[in-house]
Structure formats: C-alpha cells, structure tokens
Amino acid sequence: MELTSSLSRDLVLEVSKKLGEPQWLQAKRLEAWETFAKLPYPTTRTEEWKYTDITEVPFEELKLELPKGGAIEIPQAVKDRLAQAQLSGYAVFVGADLVHVELPEDLKAQGVVFTSLHDAIAQYPKLVEENLFKAVNWSDLVGTQVNRPENSKIPALNAALFTHGVFLYVPKNVEFSKPIGVFKYLGGGQLSGSRTLIVGDVNSQAVYIEEYISPAKVAPSVNTSSTEIIVSDGAKVRHAHIQLLGQGFYHFHRQRAHLQRDAALNDLVVNMGATLSRADVQSEMLGSGSSSEMLGLYFTSGNEHVDHYTLQHHVADHAHSDVLYKGAAKDQSRTVYAGLIKVGVGAQKTDAYQTNRNLLLSEDARSDSVPQLEIGANDVKCSHGSSTAPVEPGELFYLMSRGLPRHMAQQILVKGHMTDVLTRIPIEPLRQYIESIIEEKVRV
C-alpha cells in the first residue's frame, strides 16, 4: 500500500480511504488532525515533560508505515516468545500487518471477540463506535494537564494516523485467566501508529498482554500507541504493556482505563528498550467501589531515556488505587517518573497510594521523581513517596567477597530492589520472562 501525500490533512484522508473506513471514523481522524496541526509539541517548559526533551524526535520526517499485504513470516523473536508465553490466544503484527490471529473455540463460543481493530469496525460497528476514543482521544486532559493542551499533541497524531490495532471484547459474565497476547514486531525507519481497544462487559474477567519487539538496533523510528480499557460494573481486567524496542526507536504510549462500579484493573508497564520512551498511564475510578493497581518496571542503560507519567483520578466514592513503579539505571541513562493522585470533590472514602523507587548503578546515571497529590474531598486516605539511591557499596562488596562476579552481584541487588513488583505479577511465565530481561540488562 503506497501513499502519495506527506504528513498532512490529505494524508489522513488517504489513509482512511485506503483502509476502507466508515464516515464516522474518518470524521474523528480529521478532528484529531486539526488538533495536532494547531498545537505545539510539548517542551521542557511543559510541566509533565520537564525532564524529557523531544526536540530531536523525527515525528514529521519519517514515512508512515502502512499494511503491505501478502504472506509475511512470523519473526523468530516472536516465535521464541510464543513458545514460552503460555497463552490462550494470540495475534502477531509485523509492522502494520496482522500476520496471524488465533483464539480458542471455547472462547469464541462464549462470544469473546479478538480481532484486528479494522475487522471489528466492519463486523461489530456499533460496539466499536460506542467505545473507540472513549478513554483516549485528542482532548482527554485531566487535572493539572488541562492548562497545557500541548499534552494532547502526540495522542492527536496517533488518533489521526494510526494504521492498525486490536479489539478485544469479553461478554457479560465470561471469564478467562490464561492470557491473550499481542506481539508487535517493528522493523524501524518509519512512523508507526497503533490502537488497542479492550472492552470488559459486566462481571467479566480477562487477561491481556501486549509486547513491542524489534531488532536490537534500527534507523531512527517513531512509534505511537494508545490503549483504551473499558471496565464495566464488576468486571476485572489484567493488562500488561511490555516495551523491548531496539536502539533508534522513540516510543510514545498513552493508556487510560475507565472503571465503573466495583470494577478492577491490574496493570503492568515494563519499559526496557528504545532510545527514548514515554508512557502516560491513567486510571479513572468512575464508579463506587472500583479499584486500580498500577505496577511499573524499568531498566535503562547506555544513553537510554525513559519517562513515566501516572494518573490516579478518583471521581467516585469508596474507590481504591495503588501505584508502585520501580526502576534501575546504569551508564549514562536517565529515568523520569511523575505521578498524580487527583481526588474529586465527591470522591469521599478514597484510598490511594503512590510509590516510586529508583536504584542507580553508576555515578553518571540519573533519576528524577515527582509524586503529587491534588485532594478535593475531606474524608480520604492518600499517601505518596519516592526515593532514589545508588547501590550500597557494602552490599555489593559482601556479595563479591562470596565469589560472585560483579554483574551477578548487581543482578541480585537489582532483582531484590524490584522484587515487590515482580511478586505482584500474577502471571508466572510473564514474571519469569521479565526477570530474564533484567538479568540480561545488568550483564551487558
């Protein structure tokens, strides 16, 4: 599929036409484009981007990646993950092409829908139209971000020019605990954009893992992704976003969950790749009794830069949220964490916690951490805290004096630092996989 237009309104129209989209979606894309075109990019003068400079990111210099069609083989790196992951169903994208999708017959028989976003638009138009852009769009600012609309710049680009995506729908009272996995293999050198839409109906339960993989080193590349999670009354969703892209990638991810009455989300974000990555992860407790657990793990090396922003937005009463993000940095790399607990006026009996811990493995590594509270109710329990510290020399010496080489001693200390996040990952194969990544990152 070839395009003739550069990054422009005409390109938006061309993409929509080539993908065979309905009029309502084309109109949404154009609205997003108008927002993108009029807004500046966030800079270090933008509070939420204070420690992350994106002036060198080639957003508008790369060719947009579109589906190529034809037979495409599953990359070996993805085959290796499929052999280890123990999934109930899975989908594989190579670039913008969906090359394989598989869902067990018993889940199909119960009404579970797992397919590409564009197939879902054709087959379940009402369901998709009701939920797409509901949680993540180009004007979804909350809290302190409201006065800084440039925070919508990159989400608007994604909404205007996404070229592929995934749709998962779990019907009322349907449950499965074995994960569905989506693997996105990106070759690099292009601007790529994807969306994920997960809808858990009343009292349903689902587990979903999305992973981003690429060669170890690529030409300059930009990837934007958006994940929308709609969790209805009494439903439970476990979700993981795993980013393992190679050097040369700039990865920008925005995710938001809408939690209704007594709904629950267990979320995990892992960033252990890319030259620069930014994850903006938000939960909105819209229903009384809802609950959100947001976990994060990250490890940086070389000159990598990773930035996380979390939002726990309490709208309804008697809701619970907990954020625990832990990471380590070595060489000249840098990590950033900023988080906000925002409690609305009517959100009495809120119970919210936010913790960020960072470990520095070299003198040149740096971590910045900015936890924040914004409380509008008077009967709440909220706490936040952060810490950043180097490896304790005495601990490292003790392990090395017992015969361990330096990299193994550091592995033990880093895994110990991250253990309270790792033990809260309820999917054993995923936990083991992440531990192996940490070991490799420390060793290199």
Short mmCIF file of C-alpha atoms in Angstrom, two decimals:
data_model
loop_
_atom_site.label_atom_id
_atom_site.label_comp_id
_atom_site.label_asym_id
_atom_site.label_seq_id
_atom_site.Cartn_x
_atom_site.Cartn_y
_atom_site.Cartn_z
CA MET A 1 0.00 0.00 0.00
CA GLU A 2 1.66 3.20 -1.17
CA LEU A 3 0.94 6.78 -0.16
CA THR A 4 1.46 9.88 -2.23
CA SER A 5 0.98 12.55 0.44
CA SER A 6 3.36 13.87 3.10
CA LEU A 7 2.19 14.35 6.70
CA SER A 8 -0.95 16.43 6.13
CA ARG A 9 -4.74 16.52 6.19
CA ASP A 10 -4.69 14.93 2.73
CA LEU A 11 -2.65 12.05 4.15
CA VAL A 12 -5.30 11.49 6.84
CA LEU A 13 -7.99 11.25 4.15
CA GLU A 14 -5.83 8.97 2.03
CA VAL A 15 -5.12 6.59 4.92
CA SER A 16 -8.78 6.40 5.89
CA LYS A 17 -9.82 5.70 2.31
CA LYS A 18 -7.17 3.02 1.74
CA LEU A 19 -8.22 1.27 4.97
CA GLY A 20 -11.88 1.34 3.89
CA GLU A 21 -13.13 3.14 6.98
CA PRO A 22 -16.69 4.39 7.61
CA GLN A 23 -17.53 8.07 7.54
CA TRP A 24 -17.74 8.44 11.33
CA LEU A 25 -14.14 7.25 11.77
CA GLN A 26 -12.84 9.46 9.00
CA ALA A 27 -14.53 12.44 10.69
CA LYS A 28 -12.88 11.54 14.01
CA ARG A 29 -9.49 11.31 12.31
CA LEU A 30 -9.93 14.76 10.81
CA GLU A 31 -10.91 16.24 14.18
CA ALA A 32 -7.74 14.75 15.65
CA TRP A 33 -5.68 16.12 12.77
CA GLU A 34 -6.99 19.64 13.35
CA THR A 35 -5.93 19.38 16.99
CA PHE A 36 -2.50 18.05 16.03
CA ALA A 37 -1.94 20.77 13.45
CA LYS A 38 -2.73 23.67 15.78
CA LEU A 39 -0.88 22.53 18.91
CA PRO A 40 2.85 22.87 19.62
CA TYR A 41 4.87 19.87 20.73
CA PRO A 42 5.45 19.64 24.48
CA THR A 43 8.80 21.04 25.59
CA THR A 44 10.80 21.02 28.79
CA ARG A 45 8.79 24.11 29.74
CA THR A 46 5.71 21.87 29.86
CA GLU A 47 5.50 20.65 33.46
CA GLU A 48 4.73 17.00 32.60
CA TRP A 49 7.69 16.96 30.16
CA LYS A 50 10.10 18.94 32.32
CA TYR A 51 12.85 16.30 32.23
CA THR A 52 12.30 14.93 28.70
CA ASP A 53 13.45 16.79 25.59
CA ILE A 54 11.80 15.56 22.37
CA THR A 55 13.04 18.27 20.01
CA GLU A 56 15.18 15.73 18.12
CA VAL A 57 12.39 13.20 17.62
CA PRO A 58 11.63 12.99 13.85
CA PHE A 59 7.82 12.91 14.10
CA GLU A 60 7.26 14.59 10.73
CA GLU A 61 10.32 13.38 8.85
CA LEU A 62 9.51 9.69 8.51
CA LYS A 63 7.31 7.80 6.10
CA LEU A 64 4.07 6.48 7.61
CA GLU A 65 4.03 2.70 7.94
CA LEU A 66 1.01 1.01 6.33
CA PRO A 67 -0.02 -2.63 5.80
CA LYS A 68 1.90 -4.21 2.92
CA GLY A 69 -0.31 -7.24 2.42
CA GLY A 70 0.79 -10.64 1.17
CA ALA A 71 2.44 -13.50 3.03
CA ILE A 72 4.70 -12.39 5.89
CA GLU A 73 6.56 -14.83 8.12
CA ILE A 74 6.45 -14.54 11.90
CA PRO A 75 9.89 -13.30 13.09
CA GLN A 76 11.99 -15.72 15.12
CA ALA A 77 11.99 -13.42 18.15
CA VAL A 78 8.18 -13.64 18.26
CA LYS A 79 8.23 -17.43 17.74
CA ASP A 80 10.52 -17.71 20.75
CA ARG A 81 8.09 -15.68 22.87
CA LEU A 82 5.11 -17.75 21.70
CA ALA A 83 6.88 -20.92 22.77
CA GLN A 84 7.38 -19.60 26.29
CA ALA A 85 4.37 -17.37 26.99
CA GLN A 86 1.61 -19.99 27.68
CA LEU A 87 -1.26 -18.07 26.06
CA SER A 88 -4.92 -18.84 25.45
CA GLY A 89 -4.91 -16.86 22.20
CA TYR A 90 -2.57 -14.53 20.37
CA ALA A 91 -2.08 -12.15 17.49
CA VAL A 92 1.12 -11.16 15.69
CA PHE A 93 1.73 -7.92 13.81
CA VAL A 94 4.76 -7.36 11.63
CA GLY A 95 4.81 -3.64 11.08
CA ALA A 96 1.21 -2.69 10.35
CA ASP A 97 0.30 -6.14 9.00
CA LEU A 98 -1.67 -8.65 11.06
CA VAL A 99 0.03 -11.90 10.06
CA HIS A 100 -1.67 -14.31 12.46
CA VAL A 101 -4.54 -14.31 14.96
CA GLU A 102 -5.75 -17.25 17.00
CA LEU A 103 -8.49 -17.67 19.61
CA PRO A 104 -9.68 -20.96 21.18
CA GLU A 105 -13.07 -22.21 20.04
CA ASP A 106 -14.43 -22.32 23.58
CA LEU A 107 -13.86 -18.56 23.97
CA LYS A 108 -15.39 -17.88 20.56
CA ALA A 109 -18.43 -19.94 21.57
CA GLN A 110 -18.87 -17.73 24.65
CA GLY A 111 -18.89 -14.62 22.49
CA VAL A 112 -15.35 -13.36 23.04
CA VAL A 113 -14.20 -11.17 20.14
CA PHE A 114 -10.47 -10.92 19.44
CA THR A 115 -9.51 -9.48 16.08
CA SER A 116 -7.91 -6.56 14.30
CA LEU A 117 -9.48 -3.19 15.01
CA HIS A 118 -10.47 -2.67 11.37
CA ASP A 119 -12.10 -6.11 11.13
CA ALA A 120 -14.02 -5.26 14.29
CA ILE A 121 -15.16 -1.95 12.77
CA ALA A 122 -16.60 -3.92 9.84
CA GLN A 123 -18.14 -6.76 11.88
CA TYR A 124 -19.18 -5.00 15.11
CA PRO A 125 -19.60 -1.37 14.04
CA LYS A 126 -21.89 -0.25 16.88
CA LEU A 127 -19.75 -1.79 19.62
CA VAL A 128 -16.57 -0.20 18.29
CA GLU A 129 -18.11 3.20 17.59
CA GLU A 130 -19.51 3.36 21.14
CA ASN A 131 -16.08 2.77 22.70
CA LEU A 132 -13.30 3.88 20.36
CA PHE A 133 -11.76 7.19 21.55
CA LYS A 134 -13.91 6.98 24.70
CA ALA A 135 -10.93 6.71 27.06
CA VAL A 136 -8.03 8.05 24.97
CA ASN A 137 -8.62 10.83 22.48
CA TRP A 138 -7.10 14.16 21.48
CA SER A 139 -8.71 16.25 24.24
CA ASP A 140 -8.74 13.92 27.25
CA LEU A 141 -6.76 16.12 29.64
CA VAL A 142 -7.34 15.78 33.37
CA GLY A 143 -6.03 17.57 36.45
CA THR A 144 -3.01 19.82 36.06
CA GLN A 145 -2.71 18.92 32.36
CA VAL A 146 -5.83 20.92 31.48
CA ASN A 147 -3.90 24.18 31.26
CA ARG A 148 -1.28 22.61 28.99
CA PRO A 149 -3.07 21.40 25.85
CA GLU A 150 0.24 20.54 24.16
CA ASN A 151 -0.05 17.28 26.14
CA SER A 152 -2.63 16.29 23.51
CA LYS A 153 -0.23 16.77 20.57
CA ILE A 154 1.10 13.20 20.31
CA PRO A 155 -2.22 11.47 21.15
CA ALA A 156 -3.80 13.58 18.39
CA LEU A 157 -1.15 12.36 15.94
CA ASN A 158 -1.91 8.78 16.90
CA ALA A 159 -5.67 9.25 16.53
CA ALA A 160 -5.29 10.93 13.14
CA LEU A 161 -2.83 8.48 11.60
CA PHE A 162 -3.00 5.10 13.35
CA THR A 163 -2.84 2.34 10.74
CA HIS A 164 -3.61 -0.84 12.69
CA GLY A 165 -4.86 -2.07 16.02
CA VAL A 166 -6.52 -4.73 18.15
CA PHE A 167 -10.02 -5.15 19.53
CA LEU A 168 -10.89 -7.42 22.47
CA TYR A 169 -14.44 -7.75 23.75
CA VAL A 170 -15.35 -10.01 26.68
CA PRO A 171 -19.12 -10.51 27.10
CA LYS A 172 -21.10 -10.32 30.32
CA ASN A 173 -20.16 -12.98 32.91
CA VAL A 174 -17.46 -14.55 30.69
CA GLU A 175 -14.14 -15.22 32.41
CA PHE A 176 -10.70 -16.44 31.35
CA SER A 177 -7.44 -16.34 33.31
CA LYS A 178 -4.94 -17.59 30.72
CA PRO A 179 -3.60 -14.53 28.88
CA ILE A 180 -4.33 -13.36 25.38
CA GLY A 181 -1.11 -11.99 23.90
CA VAL A 182 -0.45 -9.49 21.12
CA PHE A 183 3.06 -9.19 19.69
CA LYS A 184 4.00 -6.19 17.56
CA TYR A 185 7.27 -6.58 15.68
CA LEU A 186 8.54 -3.30 14.25
CA GLY A 187 11.36 -3.12 11.72
CA GLY A 188 12.13 0.54 12.19
CA GLY A 189 12.85 3.50 9.96
CA GLN A 190 9.22 4.66 9.81
CA LEU A 191 6.45 6.41 11.73
CA SER A 192 4.11 3.73 13.08
CA GLY A 193 0.86 4.09 15.00
CA SER A 194 -1.50 1.58 16.59
CA ARG A 195 -4.51 1.48 18.90
CA THR A 196 -5.82 -1.15 21.29
CA LEU A 197 -9.43 -1.24 22.49
CA ILE A 198 -10.37 -3.60 25.32
CA VAL A 199 -13.98 -3.79 26.50
CA GLY A 200 -14.84 -5.93 29.51
CA ASP A 201 -18.60 -6.25 29.91
CA VAL A 202 -20.43 -6.61 33.24
CA ASN A 203 -18.83 -9.15 35.63
CA SER A 204 -16.37 -10.41 33.02
CA GLN A 205 -12.69 -11.25 33.60
CA ALA A 206 -9.83 -11.10 31.10
CA VAL A 207 -6.02 -11.08 30.88
CA TYR A 208 -4.27 -9.23 28.04
CA ILE A 209 -0.56 -8.79 27.29
CA GLU A 210 0.83 -6.52 24.54
CA GLU A 211 4.53 -6.63 23.66
CA TYR A 212 6.62 -4.41 21.37
CA ILE A 213 9.71 -6.07 19.84
CA SER A 214 12.24 -5.03 17.20
CA PRO A 215 15.81 -5.69 16.07
CA ALA A 216 18.45 -4.57 18.57
CA LYS A 217 19.35 -1.50 16.52
CA VAL A 218 17.33 0.32 13.86
CA ALA A 219 17.32 3.52 11.85
CA PRO A 220 15.56 6.42 13.63
CA SER A 221 11.94 5.36 14.17
CA VAL A 222 8.87 6.71 15.95
CA ASN A 223 6.12 4.53 17.38
CA THR A 224 2.93 5.93 18.91
CA SER A 225 0.43 3.66 20.64
CA SER A 226 -2.84 4.14 22.50
CA THR A 227 -4.62 1.63 24.71
CA GLU A 228 -8.19 2.12 25.89
CA ILE A 229 -9.55 -0.17 28.61
CA ILE A 230 -13.28 -0.04 29.34
CA VAL A 231 -14.09 -2.00 32.51
CA SER A 232 -17.82 -2.31 33.20
CA ASP A 233 -19.60 -2.93 36.52
CA GLY A 234 -17.99 -5.79 38.44
CA ALA A 235 -15.56 -6.63 35.63
CA LYS A 236 -11.85 -7.38 36.13
CA VAL A 237 -9.04 -6.82 33.62
CA ARG A 238 -5.37 -7.70 33.95
CA HIS A 239 -3.26 -5.85 31.43
CA ALA A 240 0.46 -5.64 30.63
CA HIS A 241 2.36 -3.35 28.25
CA ILE A 242 5.89 -4.62 27.55
CA GLN A 243 8.27 -2.40 25.54
CA LEU A 244 11.51 -4.01 24.35
CA LEU A 245 12.25 -1.96 21.24
CA GLY A 246 15.79 -1.52 19.94
CA GLN A 247 18.10 1.46 19.88
CA GLY A 248 16.87 4.08 17.44
CA PHE A 249 13.22 3.86 18.50
CA TYR A 250 11.25 6.69 20.08
CA HIS A 251 8.20 5.12 21.72
CA PHE A 252 5.19 7.13 22.96
CA HIS A 253 2.36 5.30 24.70
CA ARG A 254 -0.83 6.68 26.21
CA GLN A 255 -3.19 4.42 28.14
CA ARG A 256 -6.35 5.10 30.07
CA ALA A 257 -8.80 2.81 31.85
CA HIS A 258 -12.41 3.69 32.70
CA LEU A 259 -13.51 1.75 35.79
CA GLN A 260 -17.20 1.52 36.63
CA ARG A 261 -18.86 0.34 39.86
CA ASP A 262 -16.86 -2.41 41.60
CA ALA A 263 -14.62 -2.81 38.53
CA ALA A 264 -10.95 -3.76 38.99
CA LEU A 265 -7.79 -3.28 36.95
CA ASN A 266 -4.37 -4.84 37.49
CA ASP A 267 -1.95 -3.07 35.16
CA LEU A 268 1.75 -3.58 34.47
CA VAL A 269 4.02 -1.36 32.35
CA VAL A 270 7.53 -2.57 31.53
CA ASN A 271 9.96 -0.30 29.67
CA MET A 272 13.35 -1.89 28.99
CA GLY A 273 14.21 -0.75 25.48
CA ALA A 274 14.21 2.12 22.96
CA THR A 275 16.42 5.18 22.80
CA LEU A 276 13.63 7.25 24.35
CA SER A 277 10.29 6.06 25.66
CA ARG A 278 7.38 7.82 27.33
CA ALA A 279 4.42 6.04 28.94
CA ASP A 280 1.40 8.04 30.10
CA VAL A 281 -0.75 5.62 32.12
CA GLN A 282 -4.03 6.65 33.71
CA SER A 283 -6.89 5.09 35.63
CA GLU A 284 -10.23 6.79 36.17
CA MET A 285 -12.30 5.47 39.06
CA LEU A 286 -15.72 6.45 37.73
CA GLY A 287 -17.80 4.01 39.79
CA SER A 288 -18.12 3.49 43.52
CA GLY A 289 -16.02 0.59 44.81
CA SER A 290 -13.71 0.48 41.78
CA SER A 291 -10.05 -0.46 42.20
CA SER A 292 -6.86 0.11 40.22
CA GLU A 293 -3.44 -1.44 40.79
CA MET A 294 -0.75 0.11 38.55
CA LEU A 295 2.68 -1.52 38.54
CA GLY A 296 5.77 -0.39 36.65
CA LEU A 297 9.25 -1.80 36.00
CA TYR A 298 12.03 -0.18 34.01
CA PHE A 299 15.75 -0.61 33.46
CA THR A 300 17.92 1.75 31.39
CA SER A 301 21.48 1.52 30.14
CA GLY A 302 23.78 3.37 27.74
CA ASN A 303 22.13 6.69 26.88
CA GLU A 304 18.54 5.43 27.13
CA HIS A 305 15.86 7.74 28.49
CA VAL A 306 12.56 6.51 29.92
CA ASP A 307 9.75 8.74 31.20
CA HIS A 308 6.60 7.65 33.05
CA TYR A 309 3.57 9.72 33.98
CA THR A 310 0.77 8.13 36.01
CA LEU A 311 -2.64 9.47 36.98
CA GLN A 312 -4.98 8.03 39.58
CA HIS A 313 -8.16 10.02 39.03
CA HIS A 314 -10.77 9.38 41.72
CA VAL A 315 -14.18 10.57 40.57
CA ALA A 316 -16.43 8.23 42.58
CA ASP A 317 -16.52 7.43 46.29
CA HIS A 318 -15.14 4.37 48.10
CA ALA A 319 -12.58 3.62 45.38
CA HIS A 320 -9.04 2.31 45.79
CA SER A 321 -5.87 2.85 43.78
CA ASP A 322 -2.25 1.85 44.24
CA VAL A 323 0.78 2.79 42.10
CA LEU A 324 4.14 1.07 42.57
CA TYR A 325 6.83 1.92 39.99
CA LYS A 326 10.40 0.73 40.48
CA GLY A 327 13.43 1.01 38.23
CA ALA A 328 17.17 0.98 37.86
CA ALA A 329 19.58 2.99 35.71
CA LYS A 330 23.19 2.44 34.76
CA ASP A 331 25.84 4.02 32.49
CA GLN A 332 24.69 7.49 31.37
CA SER A 333 21.00 6.64 31.18
CA ARG A 334 18.14 8.57 32.74
CA THR A 335 14.75 7.70 34.20
CA VAL A 336 11.85 10.02 34.96
CA TYR A 337 8.70 9.41 36.98
CA ALA A 338 5.90 11.86 37.67
CA GLY A 339 2.58 10.82 39.18
CA LEU A 340 -0.59 12.48 40.33
CA ILE A 341 -3.33 11.31 42.68
CA LYS A 342 -6.33 13.52 41.88
CA VAL A 343 -9.35 13.18 44.16
CA GLY A 344 -12.58 14.85 43.06
CA VAL A 345 -14.93 16.75 45.36
CA GLY A 346 -17.39 13.87 45.60
CA ALA A 347 -14.83 11.08 45.94
CA GLN A 348 -15.18 10.52 49.69
CA LYS A 349 -13.59 7.46 51.32
CA THR A 350 -10.89 7.37 48.65
CA ASP A 351 -7.98 5.06 49.50
CA ALA A 352 -4.98 5.88 47.26
CA TYR A 353 -1.24 5.19 47.37
CA GLN A 354 1.67 6.12 45.11
CA THR A 355 5.27 4.91 45.43
CA ASN A 356 8.32 5.30 43.18
CA ARG A 357 11.74 3.80 43.97
CA ASN A 358 14.91 4.13 41.87
CA LEU A 359 18.30 2.44 42.02
CA LEU A 360 21.40 4.00 40.41
CA LEU A 361 24.11 1.59 39.23
CA SER A 362 26.64 4.20 38.09
CA GLU A 363 27.73 7.70 39.03
CA ASP A 364 26.55 9.10 35.69
CA ALA A 365 23.02 7.62 35.79
CA ARG A 366 20.18 9.88 36.90
CA SER A 367 16.60 9.51 38.11
CA ASP A 368 14.03 12.27 38.62
CA SER A 369 10.89 11.55 40.62
CA VAL A 370 7.93 13.87 41.20
CA PRO A 371 4.96 12.34 43.11
CA GLN A 372 1.97 14.67 43.57
CA LEU A 373 -1.40 14.92 45.34
CA GLU A 374 -4.45 17.00 44.45
CA ILE A 375 -7.21 16.41 47.01
CA GLY A 376 -10.74 17.79 46.64
CA ALA A 377 -12.53 15.67 49.27
CA ASN A 378 -12.16 15.78 53.07
CA ASP A 379 -12.55 12.11 54.04
CA VAL A 380 -9.75 10.26 52.28
CA LYS A 381 -6.60 8.22 52.88
CA CYS A 382 -3.83 9.18 50.45
CA SER A 383 -0.06 8.85 50.55
CA HIS A 384 2.80 9.31 48.13
CA GLY A 385 6.55 8.95 48.25
CA SER A 386 9.71 8.34 46.27
CA SER A 387 13.37 7.51 46.77
CA THR A 388 16.49 7.47 44.61
CA ALA A 389 19.76 5.96 45.80
CA PRO A 390 22.95 4.33 44.48
CA VAL A 391 23.81 0.70 45.06
CA GLU A 392 25.07 0.30 48.61
CA PRO A 393 28.82 -0.39 48.26
CA GLY A 394 28.84 -2.60 51.32
CA GLU A 395 26.14 -4.87 49.89
CA LEU A 396 27.97 -5.17 46.56
CA PHE A 397 31.27 -5.89 48.33
CA TYR A 398 29.66 -8.55 50.51
CA LEU A 399 28.27 -10.46 47.52
CA MET A 400 31.52 -10.17 45.53
CA SER A 401 33.54 -11.31 48.55
CA ARG A 402 31.50 -14.51 48.47
CA GLY A 403 32.81 -15.27 44.98
CA LEU A 404 30.14 -13.69 42.79
CA PRO A 405 31.32 -11.70 39.76
CA ARG A 406 30.24 -8.05 39.75
CA HIS A 407 27.44 -8.47 37.20
CA MET A 408 25.88 -11.36 39.16
CA ALA A 409 26.09 -9.37 42.39
CA GLN A 410 24.35 -6.46 40.67
CA GLN A 411 21.71 -8.83 39.28
CA ILE A 412 20.86 -9.99 42.79
CA LEU A 413 20.65 -6.43 44.09
CA VAL A 414 18.52 -5.20 41.19
CA LYS A 415 16.12 -8.16 41.41
CA GLY A 416 15.92 -7.62 45.15
CA HIS A 417 15.10 -3.97 44.54
CA MET A 418 12.31 -4.91 42.13
CA THR A 419 11.04 -8.00 43.92
CA ASP A 420 7.91 -6.45 45.46
CA VAL A 421 6.71 -5.52 41.96
CA LEU A 422 7.72 -8.87 40.47
CA THR A 423 5.88 -10.82 43.16
CA ARG A 424 2.68 -8.88 42.39
CA ILE A 425 2.68 -10.03 38.76
CA PRO A 426 0.09 -12.84 38.83
CA ILE A 427 1.22 -14.44 35.53
CA GLU A 428 4.16 -16.76 36.27
CA PRO A 429 5.58 -17.11 32.70
CA LEU A 430 5.50 -13.33 32.28
CA ARG A 431 7.24 -12.80 35.61
CA GLN A 432 9.99 -15.25 34.67
CA TYR A 433 10.43 -13.56 31.29
CA ILE A 434 10.81 -10.12 32.86
CA GLU A 435 13.33 -11.47 35.36
CA SER A 436 15.41 -12.88 32.48
CA ILE A 437 15.35 -9.46 30.75
CA ILE A 438 16.57 -7.77 33.92
CA GLU A 439 19.41 -10.27 34.24
CA GLU A 440 20.47 -9.65 30.66
CA LYS A 441 20.31 -5.87 31.01
CA VAL A 442 22.52 -5.94 34.11
CA ARG A 443 25.01 -8.31 32.45
CA VAL A 444 25.56 -6.26 29.28
#
